Short mmCIF file of N, CA and C in Angstrom, two decimals:
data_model
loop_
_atom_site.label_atom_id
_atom_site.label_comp_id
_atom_site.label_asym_id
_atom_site.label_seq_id
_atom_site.Cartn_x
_atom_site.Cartn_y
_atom_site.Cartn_z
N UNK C 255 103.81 130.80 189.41
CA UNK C 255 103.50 131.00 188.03
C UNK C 255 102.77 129.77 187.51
N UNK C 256 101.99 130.39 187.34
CA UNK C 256 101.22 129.28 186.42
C UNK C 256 101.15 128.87 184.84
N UNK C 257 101.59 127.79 184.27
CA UNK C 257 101.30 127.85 183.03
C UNK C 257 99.97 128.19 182.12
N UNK C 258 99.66 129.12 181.01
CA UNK C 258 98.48 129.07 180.82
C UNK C 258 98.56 128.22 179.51
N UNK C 259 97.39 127.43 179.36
CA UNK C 259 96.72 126.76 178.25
C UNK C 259 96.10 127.42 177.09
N UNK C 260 96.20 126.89 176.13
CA UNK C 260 95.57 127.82 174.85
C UNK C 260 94.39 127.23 174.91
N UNK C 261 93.02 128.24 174.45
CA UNK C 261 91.91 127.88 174.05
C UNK C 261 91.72 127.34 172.84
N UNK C 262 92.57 127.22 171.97
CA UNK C 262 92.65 126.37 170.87
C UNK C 262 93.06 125.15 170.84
N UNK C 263 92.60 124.28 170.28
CA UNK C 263 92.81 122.58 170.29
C UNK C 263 94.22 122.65 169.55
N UNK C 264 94.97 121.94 170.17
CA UNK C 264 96.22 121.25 169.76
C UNK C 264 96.54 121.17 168.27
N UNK C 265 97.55 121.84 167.62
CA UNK C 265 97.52 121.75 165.77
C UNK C 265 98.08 120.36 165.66
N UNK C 266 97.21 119.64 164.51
CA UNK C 266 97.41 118.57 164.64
C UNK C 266 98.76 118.36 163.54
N UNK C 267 99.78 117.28 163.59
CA UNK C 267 100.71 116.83 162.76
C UNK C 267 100.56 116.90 161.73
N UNK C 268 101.56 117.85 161.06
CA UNK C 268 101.35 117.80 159.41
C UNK C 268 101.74 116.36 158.74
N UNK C 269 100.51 116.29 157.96
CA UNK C 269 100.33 114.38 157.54
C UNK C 269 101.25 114.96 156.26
N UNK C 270 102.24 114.22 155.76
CA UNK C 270 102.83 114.39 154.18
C UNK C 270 102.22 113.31 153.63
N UNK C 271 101.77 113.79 152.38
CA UNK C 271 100.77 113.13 151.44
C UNK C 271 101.79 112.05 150.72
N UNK C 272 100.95 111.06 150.30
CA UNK C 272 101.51 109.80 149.66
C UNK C 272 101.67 109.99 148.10
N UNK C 273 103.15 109.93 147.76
CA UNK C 273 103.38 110.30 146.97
C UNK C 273 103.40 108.94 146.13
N UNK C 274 102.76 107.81 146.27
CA UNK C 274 102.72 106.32 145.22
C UNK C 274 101.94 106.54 144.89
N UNK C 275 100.85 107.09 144.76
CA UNK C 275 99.59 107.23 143.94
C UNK C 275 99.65 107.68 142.73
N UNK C 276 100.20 108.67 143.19
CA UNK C 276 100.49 110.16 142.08
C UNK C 276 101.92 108.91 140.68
N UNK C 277 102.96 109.10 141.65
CA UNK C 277 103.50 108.17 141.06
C UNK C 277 103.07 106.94 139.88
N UNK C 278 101.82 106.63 140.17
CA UNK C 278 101.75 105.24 139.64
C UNK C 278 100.94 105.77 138.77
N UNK C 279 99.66 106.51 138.88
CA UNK C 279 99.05 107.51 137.80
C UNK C 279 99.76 108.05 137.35
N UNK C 280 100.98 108.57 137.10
CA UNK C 280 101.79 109.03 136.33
C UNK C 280 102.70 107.82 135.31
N UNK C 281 103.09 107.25 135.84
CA UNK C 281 103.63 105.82 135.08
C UNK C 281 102.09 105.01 134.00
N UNK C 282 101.23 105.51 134.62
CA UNK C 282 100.41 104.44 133.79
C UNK C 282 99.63 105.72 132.54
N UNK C 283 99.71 106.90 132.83
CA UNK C 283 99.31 107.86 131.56
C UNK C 283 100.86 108.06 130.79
N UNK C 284 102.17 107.55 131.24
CA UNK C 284 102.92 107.41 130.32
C UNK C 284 102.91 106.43 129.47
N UNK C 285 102.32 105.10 130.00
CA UNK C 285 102.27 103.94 129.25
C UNK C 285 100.97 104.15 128.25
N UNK C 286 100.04 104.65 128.78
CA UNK C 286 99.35 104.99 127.44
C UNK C 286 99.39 105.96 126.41
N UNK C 287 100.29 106.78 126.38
CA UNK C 287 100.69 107.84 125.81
C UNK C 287 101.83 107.03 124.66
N UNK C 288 102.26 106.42 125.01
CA UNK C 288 103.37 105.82 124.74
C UNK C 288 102.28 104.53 123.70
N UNK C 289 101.66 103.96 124.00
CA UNK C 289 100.79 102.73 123.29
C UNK C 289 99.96 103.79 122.37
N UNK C 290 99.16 104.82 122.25
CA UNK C 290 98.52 105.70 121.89
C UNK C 290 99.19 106.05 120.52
N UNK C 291 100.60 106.47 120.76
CA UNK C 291 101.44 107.18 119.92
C UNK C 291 102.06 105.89 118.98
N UNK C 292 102.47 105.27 119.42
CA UNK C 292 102.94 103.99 118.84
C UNK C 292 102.13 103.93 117.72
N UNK C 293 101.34 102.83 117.91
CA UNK C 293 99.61 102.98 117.12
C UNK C 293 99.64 103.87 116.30
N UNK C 294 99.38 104.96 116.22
CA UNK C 294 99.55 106.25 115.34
C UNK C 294 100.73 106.35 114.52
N UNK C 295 101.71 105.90 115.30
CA UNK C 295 103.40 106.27 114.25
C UNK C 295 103.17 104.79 113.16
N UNK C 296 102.82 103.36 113.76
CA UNK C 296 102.89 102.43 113.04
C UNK C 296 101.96 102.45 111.95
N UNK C 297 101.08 103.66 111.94
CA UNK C 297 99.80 102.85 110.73
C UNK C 297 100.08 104.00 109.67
N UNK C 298 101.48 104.88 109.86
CA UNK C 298 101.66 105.41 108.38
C UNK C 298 103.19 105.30 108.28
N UNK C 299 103.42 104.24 109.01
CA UNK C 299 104.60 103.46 108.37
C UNK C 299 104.84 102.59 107.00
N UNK C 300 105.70 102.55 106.28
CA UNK C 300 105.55 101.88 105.32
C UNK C 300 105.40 100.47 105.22
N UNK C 301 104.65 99.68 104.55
CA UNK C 301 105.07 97.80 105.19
C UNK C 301 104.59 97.53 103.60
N UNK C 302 105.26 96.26 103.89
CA UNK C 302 105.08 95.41 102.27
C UNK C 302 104.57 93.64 102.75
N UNK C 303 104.47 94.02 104.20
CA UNK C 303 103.78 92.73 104.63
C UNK C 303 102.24 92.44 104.43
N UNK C 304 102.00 91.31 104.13
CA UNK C 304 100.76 90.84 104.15
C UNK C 304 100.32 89.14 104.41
N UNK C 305 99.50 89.48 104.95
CA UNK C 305 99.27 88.35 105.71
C UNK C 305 99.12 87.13 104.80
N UNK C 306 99.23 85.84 105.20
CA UNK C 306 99.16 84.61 104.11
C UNK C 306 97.43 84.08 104.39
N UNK C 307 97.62 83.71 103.15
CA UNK C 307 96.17 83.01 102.91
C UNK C 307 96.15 81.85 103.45
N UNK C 308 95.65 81.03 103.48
CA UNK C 308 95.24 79.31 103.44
C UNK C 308 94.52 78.62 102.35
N UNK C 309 94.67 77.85 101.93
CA UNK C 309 93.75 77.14 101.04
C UNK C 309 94.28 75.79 101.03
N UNK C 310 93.51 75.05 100.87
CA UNK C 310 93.55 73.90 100.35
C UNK C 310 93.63 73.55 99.01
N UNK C 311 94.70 73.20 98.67
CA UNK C 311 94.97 72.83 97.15
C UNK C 311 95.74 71.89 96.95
N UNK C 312 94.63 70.73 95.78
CA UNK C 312 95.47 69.25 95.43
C UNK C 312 97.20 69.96 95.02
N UNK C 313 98.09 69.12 95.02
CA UNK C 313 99.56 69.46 94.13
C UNK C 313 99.29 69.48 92.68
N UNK C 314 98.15 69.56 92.44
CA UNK C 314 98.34 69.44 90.33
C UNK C 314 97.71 71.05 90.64
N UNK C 315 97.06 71.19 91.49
CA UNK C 315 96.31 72.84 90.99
C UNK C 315 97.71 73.98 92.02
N UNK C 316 98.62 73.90 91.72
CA UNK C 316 99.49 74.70 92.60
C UNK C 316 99.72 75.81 91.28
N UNK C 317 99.55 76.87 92.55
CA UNK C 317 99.89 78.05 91.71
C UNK C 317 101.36 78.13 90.80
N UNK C 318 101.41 78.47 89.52
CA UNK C 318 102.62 78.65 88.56
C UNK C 318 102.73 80.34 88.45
N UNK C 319 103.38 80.63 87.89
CA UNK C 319 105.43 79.72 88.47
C UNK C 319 105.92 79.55 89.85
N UNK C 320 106.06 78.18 89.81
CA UNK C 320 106.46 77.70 91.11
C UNK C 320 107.64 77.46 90.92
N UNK C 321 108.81 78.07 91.77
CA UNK C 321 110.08 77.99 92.29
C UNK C 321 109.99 77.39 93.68
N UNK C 322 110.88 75.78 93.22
CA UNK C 322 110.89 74.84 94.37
C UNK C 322 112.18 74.86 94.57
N UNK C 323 112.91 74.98 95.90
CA UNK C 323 113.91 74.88 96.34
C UNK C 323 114.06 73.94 96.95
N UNK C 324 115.04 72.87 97.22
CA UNK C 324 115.51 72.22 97.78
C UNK C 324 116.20 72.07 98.98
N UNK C 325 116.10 70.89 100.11
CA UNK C 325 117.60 72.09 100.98
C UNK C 325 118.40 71.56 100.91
N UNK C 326 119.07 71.23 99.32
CA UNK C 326 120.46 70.94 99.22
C UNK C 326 120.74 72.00 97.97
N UNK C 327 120.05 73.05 97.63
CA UNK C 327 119.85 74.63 97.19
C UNK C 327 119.86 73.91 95.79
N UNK C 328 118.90 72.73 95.59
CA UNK C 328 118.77 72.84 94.13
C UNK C 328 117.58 72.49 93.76
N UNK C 329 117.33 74.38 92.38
CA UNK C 329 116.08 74.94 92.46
C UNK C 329 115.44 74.15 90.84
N UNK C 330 114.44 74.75 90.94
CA UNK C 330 113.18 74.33 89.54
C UNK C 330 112.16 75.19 89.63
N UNK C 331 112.13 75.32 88.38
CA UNK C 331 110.70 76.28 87.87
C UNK C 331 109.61 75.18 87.67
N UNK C 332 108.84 75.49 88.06
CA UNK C 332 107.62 74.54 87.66
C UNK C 332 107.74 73.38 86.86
N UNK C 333 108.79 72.66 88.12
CA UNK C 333 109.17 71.23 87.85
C UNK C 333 110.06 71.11 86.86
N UNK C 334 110.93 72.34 86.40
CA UNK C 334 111.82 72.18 85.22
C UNK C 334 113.44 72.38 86.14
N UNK C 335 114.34 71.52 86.18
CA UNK C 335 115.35 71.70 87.24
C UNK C 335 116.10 72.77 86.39
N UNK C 336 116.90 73.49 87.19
CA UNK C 336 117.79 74.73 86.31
C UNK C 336 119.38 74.45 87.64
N UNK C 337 120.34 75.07 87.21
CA UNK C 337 121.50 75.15 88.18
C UNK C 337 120.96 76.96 88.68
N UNK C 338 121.22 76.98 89.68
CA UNK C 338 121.55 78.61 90.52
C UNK C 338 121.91 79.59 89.92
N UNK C 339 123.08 79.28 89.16
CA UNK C 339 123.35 80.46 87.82
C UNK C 339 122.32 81.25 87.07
N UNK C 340 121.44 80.21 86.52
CA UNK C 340 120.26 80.86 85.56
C UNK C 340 119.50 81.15 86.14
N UNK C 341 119.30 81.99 88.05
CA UNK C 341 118.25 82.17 88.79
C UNK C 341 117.64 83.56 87.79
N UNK C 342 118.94 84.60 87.37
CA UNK C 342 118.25 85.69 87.18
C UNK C 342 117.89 85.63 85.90
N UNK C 343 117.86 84.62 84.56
CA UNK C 343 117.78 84.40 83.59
C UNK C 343 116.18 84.07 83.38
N UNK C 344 116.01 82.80 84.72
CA UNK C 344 114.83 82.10 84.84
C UNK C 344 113.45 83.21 84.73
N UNK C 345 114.14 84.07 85.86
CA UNK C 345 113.38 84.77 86.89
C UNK C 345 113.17 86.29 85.96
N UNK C 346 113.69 86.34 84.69
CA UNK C 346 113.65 87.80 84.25
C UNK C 346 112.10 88.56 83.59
N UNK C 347 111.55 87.78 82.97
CA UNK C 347 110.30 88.27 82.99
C UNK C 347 109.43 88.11 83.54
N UNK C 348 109.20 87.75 85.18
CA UNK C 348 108.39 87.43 86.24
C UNK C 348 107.69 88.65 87.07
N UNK C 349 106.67 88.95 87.09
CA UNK C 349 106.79 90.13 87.57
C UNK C 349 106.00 88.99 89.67
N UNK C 350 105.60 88.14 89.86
CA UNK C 350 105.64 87.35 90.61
C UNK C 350 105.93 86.18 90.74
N UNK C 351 106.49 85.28 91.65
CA UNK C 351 106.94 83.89 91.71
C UNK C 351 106.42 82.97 92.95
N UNK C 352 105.61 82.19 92.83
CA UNK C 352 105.48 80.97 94.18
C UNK C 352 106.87 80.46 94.32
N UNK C 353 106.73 80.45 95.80
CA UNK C 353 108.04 80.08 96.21
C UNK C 353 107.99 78.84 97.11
N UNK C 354 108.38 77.48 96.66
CA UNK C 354 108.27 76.11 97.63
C UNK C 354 109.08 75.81 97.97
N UNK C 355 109.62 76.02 99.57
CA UNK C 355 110.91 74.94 100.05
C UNK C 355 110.24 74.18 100.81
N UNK C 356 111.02 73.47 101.43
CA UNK C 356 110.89 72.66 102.32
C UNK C 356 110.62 73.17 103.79
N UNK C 357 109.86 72.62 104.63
CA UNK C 357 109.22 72.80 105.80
C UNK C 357 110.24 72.91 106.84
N UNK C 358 111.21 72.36 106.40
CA UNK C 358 112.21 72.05 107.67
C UNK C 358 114.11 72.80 107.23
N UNK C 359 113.98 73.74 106.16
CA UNK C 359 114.65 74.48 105.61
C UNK C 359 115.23 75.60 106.49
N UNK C 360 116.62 75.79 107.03
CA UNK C 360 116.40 77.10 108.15
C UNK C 360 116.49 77.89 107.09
N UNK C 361 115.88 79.02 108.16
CA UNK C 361 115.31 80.30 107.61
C UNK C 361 116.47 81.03 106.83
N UNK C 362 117.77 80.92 107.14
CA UNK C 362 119.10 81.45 106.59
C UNK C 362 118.92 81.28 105.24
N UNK C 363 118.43 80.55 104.77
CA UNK C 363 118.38 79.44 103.68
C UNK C 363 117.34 80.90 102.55
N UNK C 364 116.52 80.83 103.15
CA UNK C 364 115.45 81.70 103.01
C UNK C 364 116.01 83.09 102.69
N UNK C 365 116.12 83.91 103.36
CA UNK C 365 116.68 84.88 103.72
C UNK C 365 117.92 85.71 102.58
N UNK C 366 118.88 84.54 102.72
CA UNK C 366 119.91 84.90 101.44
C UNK C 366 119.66 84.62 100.14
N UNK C 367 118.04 83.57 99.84
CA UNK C 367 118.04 83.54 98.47
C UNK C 367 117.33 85.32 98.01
N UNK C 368 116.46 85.62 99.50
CA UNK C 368 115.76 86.78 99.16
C UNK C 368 116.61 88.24 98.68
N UNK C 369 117.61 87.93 99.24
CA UNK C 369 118.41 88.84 99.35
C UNK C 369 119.24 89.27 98.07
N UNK C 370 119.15 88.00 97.22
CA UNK C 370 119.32 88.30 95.88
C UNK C 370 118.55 89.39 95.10
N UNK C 371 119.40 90.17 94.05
CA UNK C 371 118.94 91.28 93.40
C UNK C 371 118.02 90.90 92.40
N UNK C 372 118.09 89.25 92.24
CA UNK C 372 117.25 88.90 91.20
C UNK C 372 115.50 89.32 91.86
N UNK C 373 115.25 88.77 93.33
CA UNK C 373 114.12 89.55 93.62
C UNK C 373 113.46 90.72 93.60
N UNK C 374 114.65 91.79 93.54
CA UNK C 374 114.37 93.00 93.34
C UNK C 374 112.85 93.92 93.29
N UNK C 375 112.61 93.36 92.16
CA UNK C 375 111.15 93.72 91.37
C UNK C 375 110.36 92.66 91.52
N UNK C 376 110.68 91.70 91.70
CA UNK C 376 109.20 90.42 91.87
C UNK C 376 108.81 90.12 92.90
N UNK C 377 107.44 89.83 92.86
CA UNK C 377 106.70 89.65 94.66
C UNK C 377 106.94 88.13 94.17
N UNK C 378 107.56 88.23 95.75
CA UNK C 378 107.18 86.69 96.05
C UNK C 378 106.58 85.85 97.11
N UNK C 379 105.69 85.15 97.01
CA UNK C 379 104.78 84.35 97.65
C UNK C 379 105.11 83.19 98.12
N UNK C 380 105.26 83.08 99.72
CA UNK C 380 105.90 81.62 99.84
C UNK C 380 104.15 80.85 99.40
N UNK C 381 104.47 79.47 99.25
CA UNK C 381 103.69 78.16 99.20
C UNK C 381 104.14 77.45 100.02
N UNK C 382 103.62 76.70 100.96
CA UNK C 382 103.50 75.20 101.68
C UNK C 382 102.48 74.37 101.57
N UNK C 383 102.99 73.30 101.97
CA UNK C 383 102.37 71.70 101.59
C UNK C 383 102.17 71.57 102.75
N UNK C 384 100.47 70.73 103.39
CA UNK C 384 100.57 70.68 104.38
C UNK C 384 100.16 68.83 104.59
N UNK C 385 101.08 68.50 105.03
CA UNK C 385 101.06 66.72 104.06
C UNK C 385 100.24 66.27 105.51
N UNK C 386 99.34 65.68 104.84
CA UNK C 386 98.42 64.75 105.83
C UNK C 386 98.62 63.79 106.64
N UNK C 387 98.63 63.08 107.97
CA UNK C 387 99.22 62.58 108.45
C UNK C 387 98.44 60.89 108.08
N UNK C 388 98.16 59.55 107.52
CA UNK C 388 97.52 59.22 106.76
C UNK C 388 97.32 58.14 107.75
N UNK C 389 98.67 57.46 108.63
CA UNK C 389 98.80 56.49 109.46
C UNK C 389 97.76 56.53 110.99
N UNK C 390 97.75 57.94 111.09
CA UNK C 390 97.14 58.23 112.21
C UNK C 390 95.28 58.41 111.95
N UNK C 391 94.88 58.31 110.48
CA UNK C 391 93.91 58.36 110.19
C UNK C 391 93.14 56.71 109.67
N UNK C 392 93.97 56.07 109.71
CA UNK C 392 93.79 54.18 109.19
C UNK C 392 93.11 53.86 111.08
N UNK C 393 92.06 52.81 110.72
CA UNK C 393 91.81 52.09 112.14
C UNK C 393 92.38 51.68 112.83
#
């Protein structure tokens, strides 16, 4: 007996296809789907942020009413000292206020005066001083 041979060429090994491709094109049209949508949900979100200006301004031309805080929490209206008590007294017909603390004030500081109801209704605008360094500018 003889074995017989097929006239057909040998079926070749079924190759299984690489499934990282697909994979990774799939991960990366989620990530843009995802950045796409974002984008879209954030720009009819509500915000009350806005970006700060810069300017250069001597200390006699500073915007009024300026509320300067201290960071030993004791405040003044445009250089007029008041105690904490009369914040919402000060502050009642303001419909905005410059707001000056100190540079080196933690933010806590910040935060809980905002948090007062006296802000409620008034925008407020921080101000900083940006003090010149004078020693490093001498010969």
């Amino acid at each position: 007996m003889t074995k017989q041979h097929s006239l057909l060429p040998p079926s070749p090994k079924r190759v299984r296809p690489d499934m990282a491709l697909a994979i990774v094109n799939v991960v990366l049209l989620l990530i843009m789907f995802f950045l796409a949508t974002n984008a879209l949900w954030n720009q009819s979100a509500p915000t009350e942020i806005r970006l700060s200006q810069t300017r250069a301004l001597p200390i006699s031309q500073l915007p009024t009413p300026m509320l300067q805080i201290d960071l030993d929490d004791k405040m003044s209206l445009d250089g007029d000292p008041f105690p904490e008590a009369e914040l919402g007294v000060r502050l009642a017909e303001l419909d905005r206020v410059y707001l000056l603390m100190d540079r080196t004030a933690p933010g806590r500081q910040l935060t809980s005066l905002l948090a007062d109801p006296v802000f409620q209704d008034i925008e407020v605008v921080l101000v900083t001083i940006r003090q010149r360094d004078t020693q490093s500018a001498m010969p």
